[in-house]
Amino acid sequence: MVDWLKKYPPDSIIRRAYQLACRAHEKEHRKDGKPYITHVLAVAKLTDGLGLDENSVAAALLHDTIENSGITLDNVKEKFGEETAFLVDGLTKLKKINPLKNPTEIQAENMRKFLIAISGDLRVVLIKMMDRLDNMQSLQNLSPEQQKRISWETMEIYAPLAYRLGMQKLSGELEDLAFPYLYPLEYHWLLKEIKEKYKERVEYIEKIKPTVEQILNQHNLYPIEIDARAKRYASLYKKLLRYDMDISKIYDLVALRIVVKTIDECYAVLGVIHSQWPPLPGRFKDYIARPKPNGYKSLHTTVFCVDNKITEFQIKTEEIHRENELGIAAWWVYHRLKDQSKSIKNWDLFAQPQELRWVEQLRQWQTNFEKPTDFLESLKADFFKDRIFVLTPENEIIDLPDGSTPIDFAYRIHTDIGNQCIGAKANNKIVPLEYQLRSGDIIEIIIQPNKKPSPRWLEFVKTSKAKEQIREATKGKILKQKTSVLCLKIKIISDNRPNYLKTIANLFVKRKINLFRFNSQTDHQKFLTTTVIECEPMPQAKIQKIIFEIKKISGTKEIGYKFEKQSF
Ligand code: MN
């Protein structure tokens, strides 16, 4: 038995899962002739290495058992409990929609299912990534066709997903493994071109290392680690495409990484470096104060170093370094350790903190598009690109694509806020509606009731949601006199409580009921709130259910409803 398994007791679910996996894969072999269990063990070891819980490691061991042998999901549930079975089920489902049949034409439908599955439980995605990593590492034994297809999926789906989850190292590894199969000519060109340059840079960094260390020591700074960090091939190639293939313009081909104990020391090291060697203007990036959208933190600076050579420094703490590499997995482990006793069953994403909002958003997005291709378009535009994070005055984090404006922000909060928007403040100062939001801005929207959006906004808004709503609202203008529809009007009187309206609104959103209007007013003493909701008509039974749900919400005093003809 492999060593790392021995740290778990023989009757633990991990060891028992291992026994079952051995039996299930007894007669199976990988393409290179090795027993199949070696793959399963590799995936389990990687999962263990991420620091995930025992159920996850057991699920990793069992991830290929369901189809390949007589073992059923019920067997797994019986032997290892509901949670492990839930994870194994997720992994089995993911396998069914993979592999994508035609790499040039994305199978959007499969992709959609895939994404729904991932939002069920993040651990399933993490284990799946480890499975993919091991598959990529043993790709050499497959046919060229399979190699290309699997590499394409890895490059287009898994690596960006890992990046988005903040798993920097994994994302880079996956890209580097896929790159030679996808772009063999480019890969060989790159190898040939950078070999000398790369060697020269590493030698230079090794040469200046003692000097840097000495200077830091003189200032009472004792780094835990100073080492050369080479840029990965795949990302180097992408960067070269942007720099006319001119390798001399890539300053971070090999960077010097300095790891210290505290954040204060990071800035102290930066100060020492800048006082010693002049920095290149515009190259200093403080990703500690303003992390990248995927959570990456570090101080980056480029200076004219020893012998006047342009050199990049990356400065971070040990903890940050770990977070950068593990991303969401580190976050997950942290929360698990913090609250060991709390059950982690059924990851309800609606109840999850900000960090996981985007996963829930993904799940919502895919229900908002009729054509699979539309969904993919939007996925590419909105999901895989850089995003910014801004705050509401209540400090709620709103995640938007780069280049978004206050109008995009307003529509993200609520359609009515968007429609009635007449102005905006960023960090307490009035800004134009075209203002490009920046990460960290606190945005406040000024509204005027009954105001209608302007078609001019379409020229500068960024998000598809805003565009859709503006078109919708301006179209409504023309139809206004003609249309009169039956609507259901619900009136609620409640205590004036925080989050009450949000709870009510969520009730309608979750049931996908079309809201026409949503108005609320609080009396002068601020005790009671009157809310009037106008929505699409629905059957009595459904109305009764909703009324019942609303009555259950604490704070509800009175509720009534009627049907009314309403013109829009
Ligand atoms: Mn597998």
Coordinates of C-alpha atoms and ligand atoms in Angstrom, one line a residue:
M1 CA 0.0 0.0 0.0
V2 CA 1.2 3.5 -0.7
D3 CA 2.6 5.5 2.1
W4 CA 0.2 8.5 2.4
L5 CA -2.8 6.1 2.9
K6 CA -1.2 4.8 6.0
K7 CA -1.9 7.9 8.0
Y8 CA -5.5 7.0 7.9
P9 CA -6.7 4.1 10.3
P10 CA -7.6 0.8 8.6
D11 CA -11.3 1.2 9.4
S12 CA -11.5 4.8 8.1
I13 CA -13.7 5.4 5.0
I14 CA -10.6 6.2 3.0
R15 CA -8.9 2.9 3.6
R16 CA -12.2 1.1 3.1
A17 CA -12.8 3.0 -0.1
Y18 CA -9.3 2.0 -1.2
Q19 CA -10.1 -1.7 -0.6
L20 CA -13.3 -1.4 -2.7
A21 CA -11.5 0.5 -5.5
C22 CA -8.8 -2.2 -5.6
R23 CA -11.4 -4.9 -6.1
A24 CA -13.4 -2.9 -8.6
H25 CA -10.4 -2.1 -10.9
E26 CA -8.7 -5.5 -10.3
K27 CA -8.6 -6.5 -13.9
E28 CA -8.3 -3.0 -15.5
H29 CA -5.2 -1.5 -16.9
R30 CA -4.2 2.0 -18.2
K31 CA -3.0 2.5 -21.7
D32 CA 0.6 2.2 -20.5
G33 CA 0.0 -1.2 -19.0
K34 CA 0.0 -0.1 -15.4
P35 CA -2.9 -1.3 -13.1
Y36 CA -5.8 1.1 -13.3
I37 CA -5.7 1.6 -9.5
T38 CA -2.6 3.7 -10.0
H39 CA -4.7 6.4 -11.6
V40 CA -7.3 6.3 -8.9
L41 CA -4.6 6.5 -6.2
A42 CA -3.0 9.5 -8.0
V43 CA -6.3 11.4 -8.0
A44 CA -6.9 10.6 -4.4
K45 CA -3.4 11.7 -3.4
L46 CA -3.8 15.0 -5.2
T47 CA -7.2 15.5 -3.5
D48 CA -5.7 14.7 -0.1
G49 CA -2.9 17.2 -1.0
L50 CA -5.5 19.9 -1.5
G51 CA -6.5 19.4 2.1
L52 CA -10.1 18.3 1.4
D53 CA -12.1 16.2 3.8
E54 CA -12.2 12.4 4.1
N55 CA -15.4 12.1 2.1
S56 CA -13.7 13.8 -0.8
V57 CA -10.6 11.6 -0.7
A58 CA -12.9 8.5 -0.5
A59 CA -14.9 9.9 -3.4
A60 CA -11.7 10.4 -5.4
L61 CA -10.8 6.7 -4.8
L62 CA -14.3 5.7 -6.0
H63 CA -14.6 8.2 -8.8
D64 CA -14.3 5.5 -11.6
T65 CA -16.0 2.6 -9.9
I66 CA -19.7 3.1 -10.6
E67 CA -19.6 2.4 -14.4
N68 CA -16.7 0.2 -14.7
S69 CA -17.7 -2.5 -12.2
G70 CA -20.9 -4.0 -10.7
I71 CA -20.8 -1.4 -7.9
T72 CA -23.9 0.8 -7.6
L73 CA -24.4 4.2 -6.0
D74 CA -26.6 2.5 -3.4
N75 CA -23.6 0.2 -2.5
V76 CA -21.5 3.3 -2.0
K77 CA -24.2 5.0 0.1
E78 CA -24.6 1.9 2.3
K79 CA -20.9 1.5 2.9
F80 CA -19.6 5.0 3.0
G81 CA -22.5 7.2 3.8
E82 CA -24.6 9.8 2.0
E83 CA -22.0 12.5 1.6
T84 CA -19.4 10.3 -0.1
A85 CA -22.1 8.9 -2.3
F86 CA -23.3 12.4 -3.2
L87 CA -19.8 13.3 -4.3
V88 CA -19.3 10.1 -6.3
D89 CA -22.6 10.7 -8.0
G90 CA -21.5 14.2 -9.0
L91 CA -18.3 12.8 -10.4
T92 CA -20.0 10.0 -12.3
K93 CA -22.4 12.6 -13.8
L94 CA -19.5 14.7 -15.0
K95 CA -18.0 11.7 -16.6
K96 CA -21.1 11.1 -18.6
I97 CA -21.0 14.4 -20.4
N98 CA -17.3 14.1 -21.1
P99 CA -15.5 13.9 -23.4
L100 CA -16.8 16.6 -25.7
K101 CA -17.2 14.9 -29.1
N102 CA -16.1 17.7 -31.4
P103 CA -13.5 20.0 -30.1
T104 CA -14.0 22.7 -32.7
E105 CA -17.7 22.9 -32.1
I106 CA -18.4 23.3 -28.4
Q107 CA -21.2 21.2 -27.2
A108 CA -23.0 23.8 -25.4
E109 CA -25.7 21.6 -24.0
N110 CA -23.1 19.4 -22.3
M111 CA -21.3 22.3 -21.0
R112 CA -24.4 23.7 -19.5
K113 CA -25.1 20.5 -17.6
F114 CA -21.5 20.4 -16.5
L115 CA -21.9 23.8 -15.0
I116 CA -25.1 23.0 -13.2
A117 CA -23.4 20.0 -11.7
I118 CA -20.4 22.0 -10.5
S119 CA -22.5 24.5 -8.7
G120 CA -24.0 21.6 -6.7
D121 CA -20.8 21.1 -4.7
L122 CA -17.5 22.7 -5.2
R123 CA -15.6 19.6 -4.0
V124 CA -16.9 17.7 -7.0
V125 CA -15.2 20.2 -9.2
L126 CA -12.0 20.1 -7.2
I127 CA -11.8 16.3 -7.5
K128 CA -12.6 16.5 -11.2
M129 CA -9.7 18.9 -11.7
M130 CA -7.3 16.5 -9.9
D131 CA -8.6 13.7 -12.2
R132 CA -8.0 15.9 -15.2
L133 CA -4.5 16.8 -14.0
D134 CA -3.5 13.1 -13.7
N135 CA -5.1 12.4 -17.1
M136 CA -3.0 15.2 -18.6
Q137 CA 0.1 13.8 -17.0
S138 CA -0.4 10.5 -18.7
L139 CA -1.6 11.7 -22.1
Q140 CA 1.5 10.4 -24.0
N141 CA -0.1 6.9 -24.3
L142 CA -3.2 8.0 -26.1
S143 CA -3.9 8.4 -29.8
P144 CA -3.0 11.8 -31.3
E145 CA -6.7 12.5 -31.8
Q146 CA -7.5 11.9 -28.2
Q147 CA -4.6 13.9 -27.1
K148 CA -5.8 16.9 -29.1
R149 CA -9.3 16.6 -27.9
I150 CA -8.5 16.2 -24.2
S151 CA -5.9 19.0 -24.4
W152 CA -8.4 21.3 -26.0
E153 CA -10.9 20.7 -23.2
T154 CA -8.2 21.3 -20.7
M155 CA -7.1 24.5 -22.2
E156 CA -10.6 25.9 -22.9
I157 CA -12.6 24.7 -19.9
Y158 CA -10.5 23.4 -17.0
A159 CA -7.6 25.7 -17.0
P160 CA -9.7 28.9 -17.1
L161 CA -12.0 27.4 -14.4
A162 CA -9.0 26.7 -12.2
Y163 CA -7.8 30.2 -12.7
R164 CA -11.2 31.7 -11.9
L165 CA -11.2 29.6 -8.7
G166 CA -7.9 31.2 -7.8
M167 CA -6.0 28.0 -8.3
Q168 CA -3.1 29.7 -10.0
K169 CA -0.6 26.8 -9.9
L170 CA -3.1 24.2 -11.2
S171 CA -4.3 26.4 -14.0
G172 CA -0.7 27.0 -15.1
E173 CA 0.1 23.3 -14.9
L174 CA -2.9 22.3 -17.0
E175 CA -2.1 24.9 -19.7
D176 CA 1.5 23.8 -19.8
L177 CA 0.5 20.2 -20.2
A178 CA -2.0 20.9 -23.0
F179 CA 0.1 23.4 -24.9
P180 CA 2.5 21.0 -26.7
Y181 CA -0.4 18.9 -27.9
L182 CA -2.4 21.8 -29.2
Y183 CA 0.4 23.9 -30.6
P184 CA 3.3 21.6 -31.4
L185 CA 5.0 24.0 -33.8
E186 CA 4.7 27.0 -31.6
Y187 CA 5.9 24.9 -28.6
H188 CA 9.1 23.8 -30.4
W189 CA 9.7 27.3 -31.7
L190 CA 9.4 28.6 -28.1
L191 CA 11.7 26.0 -26.7
K192 CA 14.3 26.8 -29.3
E193 CA 14.0 30.6 -28.9
I194 CA 13.9 30.9 -25.2
K195 CA 16.4 28.2 -24.2
E196 CA 19.5 30.5 -24.3
K197 CA 17.6 33.5 -23.1
Y198 CA 16.1 31.5 -20.3
K199 CA 19.4 30.0 -19.2
E200 CA 21.0 33.4 -19.2
R201 CA 18.2 34.9 -17.1
V202 CA 18.4 32.1 -14.5
E203 CA 22.2 32.5 -14.2
Y204 CA 21.7 36.2 -13.8
I205 CA 19.1 35.8 -11.0
E206 CA 21.3 33.2 -9.3
K207 CA 24.1 35.7 -9.5
I208 CA 22.2 38.6 -7.9
K209 CA 20.5 36.5 -5.3
P210 CA 23.2 36.8 -2.6
T211 CA 23.4 40.6 -3.3
V212 CA 19.7 41.0 -2.7
E213 CA 19.8 38.8 0.4
Q214 CA 22.7 40.8 1.8
I215 CA 21.0 44.1 1.2
L216 CA 17.8 42.9 2.8
N217 CA 19.7 41.6 5.8
Q218 CA 21.4 45.0 6.3
H219 CA 17.9 46.3 6.8
N220 CA 17.0 43.5 9.3
L221 CA 14.9 41.7 6.7
Y222 CA 15.4 37.9 6.6
P223 CA 13.3 36.3 3.9
I224 CA 12.1 32.7 4.3
E225 CA 12.8 32.1 0.6
I226 CA 14.4 33.8 -2.3
D227 CA 14.3 32.0 -5.6
A228 CA 14.0 32.3 -9.4
R229 CA 10.6 31.8 -10.7
A230 CA 10.4 31.1 -14.4
K231 CA 7.4 32.0 -16.5
R232 CA 5.4 29.0 -17.8
Y233 CA 5.5 28.2 -21.5
A234 CA 1.8 28.5 -22.2
S235 CA 1.4 31.9 -20.5
L236 CA 4.7 33.1 -22.0
Y237 CA 3.5 32.2 -25.4
K238 CA 0.2 34.1 -24.8
K239 CA 2.2 37.1 -23.7
L240 CA 4.5 36.9 -26.6
L241 CA 1.5 37.2 -29.0
R242 CA 0.8 40.5 -27.4
Y243 CA 4.4 41.7 -27.7
D244 CA 5.1 41.0 -31.4
M245 CA 6.9 37.8 -30.4
D246 CA 9.7 39.9 -29.1
I247 CA 11.2 38.1 -26.1
S248 CA 13.3 41.0 -25.0
K249 CA 10.2 42.8 -24.0
I250 CA 9.2 40.1 -21.6
Y251 CA 10.6 41.3 -18.3
D252 CA 9.2 38.5 -16.1
L253 CA 10.6 35.6 -18.1
V254 CA 12.4 34.8 -14.9
A255 CA 11.4 36.8 -11.9
L256 CA 12.9 36.8 -8.4
R257 CA 10.4 35.7 -5.8
I258 CA 10.9 36.8 -2.2
V259 CA 8.8 35.2 0.5
V260 CA 8.7 36.9 3.9
K261 CA 6.7 36.4 7.1
T262 CA 4.4 39.4 7.3
I263 CA 2.7 41.8 5.0
D264 CA 4.6 44.7 6.7
E265 CA 7.8 43.0 5.7
C266 CA 6.5 42.7 2.1
Y267 CA 6.3 46.5 1.9
A268 CA 9.6 46.9 3.7
V269 CA 11.3 44.6 1.2
L270 CA 9.7 46.7 -1.6
G271 CA 11.0 49.9 -0.1
V272 CA 14.6 48.5 0.2
I273 CA 14.5 47.3 -3.4
H274 CA 13.2 50.6 -4.7
S275 CA 15.8 52.6 -2.8
Q276 CA 18.5 50.4 -4.1
W277 CA 17.5 50.2 -7.8
P278 CA 15.3 52.6 -9.7
P279 CA 11.9 51.1 -10.6
L280 CA 10.6 51.1 -14.1
P281 CA 7.7 53.6 -14.3
G282 CA 4.3 52.0 -14.4
R283 CA 5.4 48.5 -13.6
F284 CA 4.7 48.4 -9.9
K285 CA 1.5 46.4 -9.0
D286 CA 0.1 46.2 -5.5
Y287 CA -2.0 43.0 -5.7
I288 CA -1.9 42.8 -1.9
A289 CA -4.0 46.0 -1.4
R290 CA -6.0 45.3 -4.6
P291 CA -5.9 41.5 -5.3
K292 CA -6.7 40.3 -8.8
P293 CA -10.3 39.4 -9.4
N294 CA -9.5 35.7 -8.8
G295 CA -7.9 36.5 -5.5
Y296 CA -4.2 36.6 -6.5
K297 CA -2.1 38.6 -4.1
S298 CA 1.5 39.8 -4.4
L299 CA 3.7 42.9 -4.8
H300 CA 5.2 43.0 -8.3
T301 CA 7.8 45.5 -9.3
T302 CA 10.4 45.8 -12.1
V303 CA 13.6 47.6 -11.5
F304 CA 16.9 48.4 -13.2
C305 CA 18.9 45.9 -11.1
V306 CA 22.6 44.9 -10.9
D307 CA 24.4 45.8 -14.2
N308 CA 21.3 47.9 -15.1
K309 CA 19.4 44.8 -16.2
I310 CA 15.6 45.0 -16.1
T311 CA 14.4 42.5 -13.4
E312 CA 11.0 41.7 -12.0
F313 CA 10.5 41.1 -8.3
Q314 CA 7.5 39.3 -6.7
I315 CA 7.1 39.8 -3.0
K316 CA 4.6 37.9 -0.8
T317 CA 4.1 36.1 2.5
E318 CA 4.1 32.4 3.0
E319 CA 0.4 32.4 3.7
I320 CA -0.4 34.5 0.6
H321 CA 1.8 32.2 -1.4
R322 CA -0.2 29.2 -0.3
E323 CA -3.5 31.0 -1.0
N324 CA -2.3 31.9 -4.5
E325 CA -1.5 28.4 -5.3
L326 CA -4.5 26.7 -3.8
G327 CA -7.2 29.3 -4.4
I328 CA -10.6 28.4 -3.4
A329 CA -9.4 25.1 -2.0
A330 CA -7.4 26.9 0.6
W331 CA -10.5 29.0 1.4
W332 CA -12.5 25.8 1.7
V333 CA -10.0 24.1 4.0
Y334 CA -9.7 27.2 6.2
H335 CA -13.5 27.2 6.8
R336 CA -13.6 23.5 7.4
L337 CA -10.9 23.7 10.0
K338 CA -12.4 26.7 11.6
D339 CA -15.6 25.0 12.2
Q340 CA -15.0 21.2 12.4
S341 CA -18.2 20.4 14.2
K342 CA -20.5 22.1 11.6
S343 CA -21.9 19.7 9.0
I344 CA -20.9 20.5 5.5
K345 CA -23.6 18.5 3.8
N346 CA -25.5 19.9 0.9
W347 CA -23.6 22.9 0.0
D348 CA -26.4 25.4 -0.4
L349 CA -24.8 28.1 -2.5
F350 CA -27.6 30.5 -1.7
A351 CA -26.3 30.5 1.8
Q352 CA -22.7 30.8 0.9
P353 CA -20.5 33.8 1.5
Q354 CA -19.4 36.3 -1.2
E355 CA -16.5 34.2 -2.3
L356 CA -18.8 31.7 -4.0
R357 CA -21.3 34.1 -5.4
W358 CA -20.1 33.7 -8.9
V359 CA -20.7 30.0 -8.9
E360 CA -24.3 30.7 -8.0
Q361 CA -24.3 33.4 -10.7
L362 CA -23.1 30.9 -13.3
R363 CA -26.0 28.6 -12.4
Q364 CA -28.5 31.5 -12.8
W365 CA -27.0 32.7 -16.0
Q366 CA -27.4 29.4 -17.8
T367 CA -31.1 29.4 -17.0
N368 CA -31.4 32.9 -18.5
F369 CA -30.5 32.0 -22.1
E370 CA -32.7 30.2 -24.6
K371 CA -30.1 29.2 -27.1
P372 CA -27.1 27.2 -25.9
T373 CA -24.9 29.3 -28.1
D374 CA -26.1 32.5 -26.5
F375 CA -25.2 31.1 -23.2
L376 CA -21.7 30.3 -24.3
E377 CA -21.2 33.7 -25.9
S378 CA -22.1 35.3 -22.6
L379 CA -20.0 32.8 -20.7
K380 CA -17.0 33.8 -22.7
A381 CA -17.7 37.5 -22.4
D382 CA -18.7 37.6 -18.8
F383 CA -17.0 34.7 -17.1
F384 CA -13.6 34.0 -18.6
K385 CA -12.6 37.6 -18.8
D386 CA -11.3 39.9 -16.1
R387 CA -13.9 41.1 -13.6
I388 CA -14.1 43.9 -11.2
F389 CA -15.5 44.0 -7.7
V390 CA -17.3 47.1 -6.5
L391 CA -19.3 47.7 -3.3
T392 CA -22.8 48.9 -2.4
P393 CA -23.1 51.5 0.3
E394 CA -24.0 48.5 2.5
N395 CA -20.7 46.9 1.7
E396 CA -22.2 44.2 -0.4
I397 CA -19.7 43.0 -3.0
I398 CA -20.9 43.2 -6.6
D399 CA -19.0 41.3 -9.3
L400 CA -19.1 42.8 -12.8
P401 CA -17.1 42.5 -16.0
D402 CA -14.3 44.9 -16.5
G403 CA -15.4 48.2 -18.1
S404 CA -18.9 48.2 -16.5
T405 CA -20.6 51.5 -15.7
P406 CA -22.9 52.7 -12.9
I407 CA -25.9 51.7 -15.1
D408 CA -24.6 48.1 -15.3
F409 CA -24.3 48.2 -11.5
A410 CA -27.8 49.5 -11.1
Y411 CA -29.3 46.8 -13.3
R412 CA -27.4 44.2 -11.4
I413 CA -28.9 45.4 -8.1
H414 CA -32.5 45.5 -9.5
T415 CA -34.2 46.1 -12.8
D416 CA -36.2 49.0 -11.2
I417 CA -33.1 50.6 -9.9
G418 CA -31.6 50.5 -13.4
N419 CA -34.7 51.8 -15.0
Q420 CA -35.1 54.7 -12.6
C421 CA -31.4 55.6 -12.4
I422 CA -30.7 59.4 -12.9
G423 CA -27.2 59.6 -11.4
A424 CA -24.5 57.9 -9.6
K425 CA -21.9 58.5 -6.9
A426 CA -18.5 56.7 -6.7
N427 CA -16.9 57.0 -3.4
N428 CA -19.3 59.8 -2.4
K429 CA -18.5 61.9 -5.5
I430 CA -21.0 62.4 -8.4
V431 CA -19.7 60.6 -11.5
P432 CA -21.1 60.5 -15.0
L433 CA -23.3 57.5 -16.0
E434 CA -20.6 56.5 -18.5
Y435 CA -18.0 56.3 -15.7
Q436 CA -15.9 53.1 -15.8
L437 CA -16.1 51.4 -12.4
R438 CA -12.9 50.3 -10.7
S439 CA -12.4 47.5 -8.2
G440 CA -13.0 48.8 -4.7
D441 CA -15.3 51.7 -5.7
I442 CA -18.3 52.2 -3.4
I443 CA -21.2 52.9 -5.8
E444 CA -24.4 54.6 -4.9
I445 CA -27.2 55.0 -7.4
I446 CA -29.5 58.0 -7.4
I447 CA -33.0 57.2 -8.6
Q448 CA -36.1 59.1 -9.5
P449 CA -39.4 57.1 -9.4
N450 CA -41.2 56.6 -12.7
K451 CA -38.1 57.7 -14.6
K452 CA -37.5 55.7 -17.8
P453 CA -34.1 54.6 -19.1
S454 CA -32.6 56.3 -22.1
P455 CA -31.8 54.4 -25.3
R456 CA -28.5 56.3 -25.4
W457 CA -27.3 54.1 -22.5
L458 CA -27.0 51.3 -24.9
E459 CA -23.9 53.0 -26.3
F460 CA -21.8 52.5 -23.2
V461 CA -23.3 49.7 -21.0
K462 CA -21.3 46.6 -20.8
T463 CA -23.4 43.7 -19.4
S464 CA -25.9 41.8 -21.4
K465 CA -28.4 42.1 -18.5
A466 CA -28.3 45.9 -18.7
K467 CA -28.6 45.9 -22.5
E468 CA -31.6 43.5 -22.4
Q469 CA -33.4 45.6 -19.8
I470 CA -32.8 48.9 -21.5
R471 CA -34.1 47.5 -24.8
E472 CA -37.0 46.0 -23.0
A473 CA -37.9 49.2 -21.2
T474 CA -37.6 51.5 -24.2
K475 CA -39.6 49.0 -26.3
G476 CA -42.3 49.2 -23.6
K477 CA -42.5 53.0 -24.1
I478 CA -43.9 52.6 -27.6
L479 CA -46.4 49.9 -26.7
K480 CA -47.6 51.9 -23.7
Q481 CA -51.0 53.1 -24.8
K482 CA -52.0 49.9 -26.4
T483 CA -51.2 47.2 -23.9
S484 CA -53.4 46.4 -21.0
V485 CA -52.9 43.1 -19.2
L486 CA -54.4 41.3 -16.4
C487 CA -52.1 41.2 -13.4
L488 CA -52.1 39.9 -9.9
K489 CA -51.7 42.6 -7.2
I490 CA -50.5 41.5 -3.8
K491 CA -50.4 44.0 -0.9
I492 CA -48.4 43.2 2.2
I493 CA -48.2 45.2 5.4
S494 CA -45.2 44.3 7.5
D495 CA -42.8 45.4 10.2
N496 CA -40.1 47.6 8.9
R497 CA -37.3 45.0 9.1
P498 CA -33.9 44.8 7.4
N499 CA -33.9 42.3 4.6
Y500 CA -37.7 41.8 4.6
L501 CA -38.1 43.1 1.1
K502 CA -35.1 41.1 -0.2
T503 CA -36.7 37.9 1.3
I504 CA -40.0 38.6 -0.5
A505 CA -38.3 39.4 -3.8
N506 CA -36.2 36.2 -3.6
L507 CA -39.4 34.2 -3.1
F508 CA -40.6 35.5 -6.5
V509 CA -37.3 35.2 -8.2
K510 CA -36.8 31.6 -7.0
R511 CA -40.2 30.6 -8.5
K512 CA -39.4 32.5 -11.7
I513 CA -42.5 34.6 -11.5
N514 CA -42.5 37.7 -13.7
L515 CA -42.7 40.8 -11.6
F516 CA -44.2 43.9 -13.2
R517 CA -43.9 46.3 -10.3
F518 CA -42.4 46.1 -6.8
N519 CA -43.1 49.1 -4.6
S520 CA -42.7 49.7 -0.9
Q521 CA -43.3 52.6 1.4
T522 CA -42.6 53.0 5.1
D523 CA -44.7 55.1 7.4
H524 CA -43.4 58.2 9.1
Q525 CA -42.5 56.5 12.4
K526 CA -40.7 53.9 10.3
F527 CA -42.6 51.0 12.0
L528 CA -44.6 49.6 9.2
T529 CA -43.9 49.0 5.5
T530 CA -46.5 48.6 2.8
T531 CA -45.4 46.6 -0.1
V532 CA -47.3 46.3 -3.4
I533 CA -46.3 43.7 -5.8
E534 CA -47.7 43.4 -9.3
C535 CA -46.9 40.2 -11.2
E536 CA -48.2 37.9 -13.8
P537 CA -51.5 36.1 -13.0
M538 CA -51.2 32.5 -11.8
P539 CA -53.5 29.6 -10.7
Q540 CA -55.2 29.9 -7.3
A541 CA -53.2 27.0 -5.9
K542 CA -50.0 28.7 -6.7
I543 CA -51.2 32.0 -5.2
Q544 CA -52.2 30.3 -2.0
K545 CA -48.8 28.7 -1.7
I546 CA -47.0 32.0 -2.1
I547 CA -49.3 33.8 0.3
F548 CA -48.6 31.0 2.8
E549 CA -44.9 31.4 2.3
I550 CA -45.1 35.2 2.8
K551 CA -47.1 34.7 6.0
K552 CA -44.4 32.5 7.3
I553 CA -41.8 35.3 6.9
S554 CA -41.3 36.9 10.3
G555 CA -42.5 40.5 10.2
T556 CA -45.6 39.9 8.0
K557 CA -48.7 41.5 9.5
E558 CA -51.4 41.5 6.8
I559 CA -51.6 40.3 3.3
G560 CA -54.2 40.5 0.5
Y561 CA -54.5 40.1 -3.2
K562 CA -56.7 40.9 -6.2
F563 CA -56.6 40.7 -10.0
E564 CA -56.4 44.0 -11.8
K565 CA -56.3 45.2 -15.4
Q566 CA -53.1 47.1 -15.7
S567 CA -51.7 49.1 -18.6
F568 CA -48.0 49.4 -19.3
Ligands
MN1 MN -10.5 9.1 -13.7

